[in-house]
Amino acid sequence: VAKTVAAIIVRPGNPKNIKTFQDLTRDDVKWVTPDPKTSGGARWNFIALWDDALKRNNNDEAKAKEFVTKAYKNVAVLSKDAREATDAFSKQGQGDALINYENEVILAKQKGEKLEYIVPDTNISIDTPLAVVDKNVDKHGTREVAEAFAKFLFTPEAQAEFTKLGFRPSGDAAKTKENADRFPAVKTLATIKDFGGWDEVQKKFFKDGGVFDQVRAAAKQ
């Protein structure tokens, strides 16, 4: 029902000239992210990096693992959740960059925070799913209104409200000049389905002993 992408927040004036996920592997760059073992947002960050590496290396997973390991060697703070990561970067001055959802950055800017950010043009669609819960609507007799509301959220009027909050529009709304100007273009946009869906991703990357644990162990060496 709504979607966003990963953004790299940088220091004012972008003194380290960070423009892509690849810059997070540079020797002179430190960055902040939550821990994918405890944060859903951090899992999107990890997959965004993994996807970027795959796209540049003809889907070579060994090279993707090497790239992501190099990036995580540069992590200054691996926090419990997104809020702690943001505090570490903004309030404590840790690191040169922070990965966060684009919509969160836009919302913070609307509230007066002075933030500079980059949207890498190889990115992942961070989706907000919608579900009508059969058990609940049938129990309370609210199926009709719940399904009507779910349908409404995909209308241009509702999508315009999501857009105001920094989410990227879908359908025809994405093609308007106003929205094209508002959101930096993404050339290659992956989806979680490209990786087999969240069940598969969780099992492969984030279970104990999975790819992320392997990356973290290698990054500490």
XYZ file of C-alpha atoms in Angstrom:
221
model
C 0.000 0.000 0.000
C 3.036 2.272 0.394
C 6.680 1.981 -0.511
C 9.978 3.697 0.099
C 13.664 3.032 -0.590
C 16.948 3.111 1.313
C 18.635 6.489 1.730
C 22.142 7.345 2.924
C 22.131 10.290 5.333
C 25.413 12.211 5.346
C 27.023 15.016 7.308
C 26.245 18.628 6.235
C 27.953 19.417 2.949
C 28.708 15.694 2.466
C 32.414 16.172 3.341
C 33.258 12.542 2.515
C 31.514 12.834 -0.901
C 29.429 9.701 -0.298
C 27.223 8.932 -3.298
C 26.679 5.177 -3.450
C 26.538 2.091 -1.261
C 30.032 1.307 -2.547
C 31.383 4.350 -0.735
C 30.529 2.653 2.566
C 33.450 0.280 1.974
C 36.043 3.072 1.699
C 38.789 3.171 4.322
C 37.947 6.777 5.244
C 34.203 6.164 5.804
C 32.450 4.933 8.942
C 28.690 4.402 8.993
C 25.856 3.547 11.349
C 23.083 0.969 11.015
C 20.867 -1.071 13.328
C 21.542 -4.778 13.812
C 19.550 -6.993 11.393
C 19.176 -9.537 14.202
C 17.026 -7.077 16.192
C 15.746 -4.548 13.641
C 13.475 -5.056 10.645
C 14.734 -1.843 9.042
C 18.298 -3.083 9.296
C 17.363 -6.167 7.277
C 16.248 -3.916 4.417
C 19.598 -2.079 4.693
C 21.521 -5.343 4.475
C 19.522 -6.602 1.486
C 19.942 -3.228 -0.269
C 23.724 -3.582 0.019
C 23.636 -7.239 -1.017
C 21.465 -6.431 -4.038
C 23.747 -3.575 -5.092
C 26.733 -5.924 -5.044
C 24.882 -8.624 -6.999
C 23.887 -6.118 -9.700
C 27.503 -5.023 -10.135
C 28.924 -8.545 -10.146
C 26.635 -10.571 -12.415
C 24.796 -12.105 -9.439
C 28.001 -13.537 -7.981
C 27.062 -14.238 -4.347
C 30.672 -14.752 -3.274
C 31.516 -11.230 -4.453
C 28.359 -9.876 -2.820
C 29.404 -11.439 0.473
C 32.897 -9.990 0.114
C 31.463 -6.505 -0.544
C 28.982 -6.576 2.335
C 31.693 -7.887 4.701
C 33.934 -4.983 3.707
C 31.071 -2.542 4.312
C 30.267 -3.970 7.754
C 33.925 -3.699 8.753
C 33.310 0.051 8.556
C 30.236 0.077 10.818
C 30.909 2.482 13.693
C 27.758 1.572 15.622
C 25.549 -1.491 15.204
C 22.580 -0.404 17.296
C 19.551 -2.298 18.559
C 17.020 -0.439 16.414
C 16.573 2.432 13.951
C 15.958 5.043 16.652
C 19.192 4.182 18.448
C 21.049 4.287 15.131
C 19.623 7.729 14.364
C 20.549 9.001 17.838
C 24.085 7.632 17.509
C 24.523 9.436 14.201
C 22.632 12.692 14.870
C 23.018 13.295 18.601
C 26.289 11.542 19.394
C 28.071 12.394 16.139
C 29.047 8.801 15.369
C 30.032 7.894 11.807
C 29.982 9.679 8.465
C 26.752 8.131 7.186
C 23.550 6.430 8.285
C 21.184 4.267 6.232
C 17.498 4.877 6.874
C 14.187 4.761 5.037
C 13.794 7.659 2.597
C 10.310 8.454 3.955
C 11.698 8.816 7.494
C 14.288 11.312 6.263
C 11.673 13.315 4.352
C 9.410 13.372 7.401
C 12.275 14.555 9.623
C 13.078 17.338 7.146
C 9.419 18.390 7.167
C 9.685 18.710 10.950
C 12.598 21.106 10.585
C 15.612 18.818 10.873
C 18.464 19.801 8.568
C 19.430 16.577 6.857
C 21.309 15.804 3.680
C 20.836 12.468 2.021
C 21.498 10.458 -1.123
C 19.227 7.874 -2.724
C 21.443 5.302 -4.487
C 20.121 4.577 -7.976
C 20.403 0.829 -7.389
C 17.972 0.262 -4.551
C 15.270 -1.928 -3.061
C 11.542 -1.321 -2.771
C 10.811 -1.225 0.964
C 7.166 -2.171 1.016
C 4.396 -1.561 3.533
C 2.024 -4.502 3.087
C -1.685 -4.455 3.836
C -3.812 -7.373 4.973
C -7.423 -7.900 5.948
C -7.244 -10.413 8.807
C -9.976 -12.974 8.097
C -10.232 -14.230 11.676
C -10.735 -10.714 13.069
C -13.129 -9.296 10.484
C -15.301 -12.409 10.594
C -15.353 -12.367 14.387
C -16.419 -8.709 14.544
C -18.556 -8.608 11.389
C -16.388 -5.871 9.884
C -15.246 -7.522 6.656
C -17.163 -5.164 4.383
C -15.817 -1.971 5.924
C -12.286 -3.380 6.296
C -12.160 -4.432 2.645
C -13.612 -1.072 1.566
C -10.935 0.764 3.559
C -8.207 -1.479 2.144
C -9.433 -0.701 -1.364
C -9.557 3.038 -0.581
C -5.880 3.075 0.415
C -4.944 2.364 -3.206
C -6.956 5.296 -4.614
C -5.198 8.447 -5.881
C -6.582 10.412 -2.907
C -5.126 8.051 -0.313
C -1.868 7.619 -2.199
C -1.485 11.422 -2.222
C -1.599 11.351 1.584
C 1.126 8.710 1.705
C 3.187 10.861 -0.654
C 2.885 13.853 1.700
C 4.494 11.695 4.381
C 7.442 10.863 2.145
C 6.334 7.521 0.724
C 6.842 6.945 -2.987
C 3.632 6.883 -5.013
C 2.575 3.929 -7.122
C 0.680 3.652 -10.384
C -0.085 6.802 -12.382
C 0.790 9.082 -9.455
C 4.430 8.051 -9.823
C 4.509 9.579 -13.293
C 3.466 13.134 -12.389
C 6.132 15.837 -12.735
C 5.639 16.912 -9.123
C 6.414 13.448 -7.821
C 9.238 12.910 -10.317
C 10.845 16.108 -8.995
C 10.205 15.195 -5.367
C 11.774 11.740 -5.412
C 15.250 11.046 -6.833
C 15.122 8.576 -9.700
C 16.064 4.968 -9.018
C 17.393 3.154 -12.079
C 17.277 -0.408 -10.767
C 14.702 -1.275 -8.126
C 14.731 -4.758 -6.634
C 11.907 -6.252 -4.587
C 12.011 -8.764 -1.765
C 10.328 -11.235 -4.135
C 13.558 -11.250 -6.164
C 15.124 -13.005 -3.177
C 12.305 -15.503 -2.644
C 10.206 -13.469 -0.189
C 10.765 -12.741 3.491
C 10.510 -16.341 4.721
C 13.362 -17.335 2.436
C 15.373 -14.186 3.176
C 15.034 -14.634 6.935
C 16.166 -18.247 6.695
C 19.114 -17.588 4.397
C 20.443 -14.319 5.764
C 19.291 -13.660 9.315
C 18.817 -16.951 11.138
C 21.565 -17.963 13.566
C 24.585 -18.976 11.497
C 23.129 -17.394 8.350
C 24.824 -15.069 5.883
C 24.677 -12.046 8.192
C 26.333 -13.926 11.087
C 29.028 -15.086 8.665
C 29.543 -11.522 7.453
C 29.778 -10.162 10.998
C 32.301 -12.825 12.007
C 34.447 -12.074 8.948
C 34.135 -8.305 9.493
C 35.554 -8.621 13.009
C 38.717 -10.374 11.805
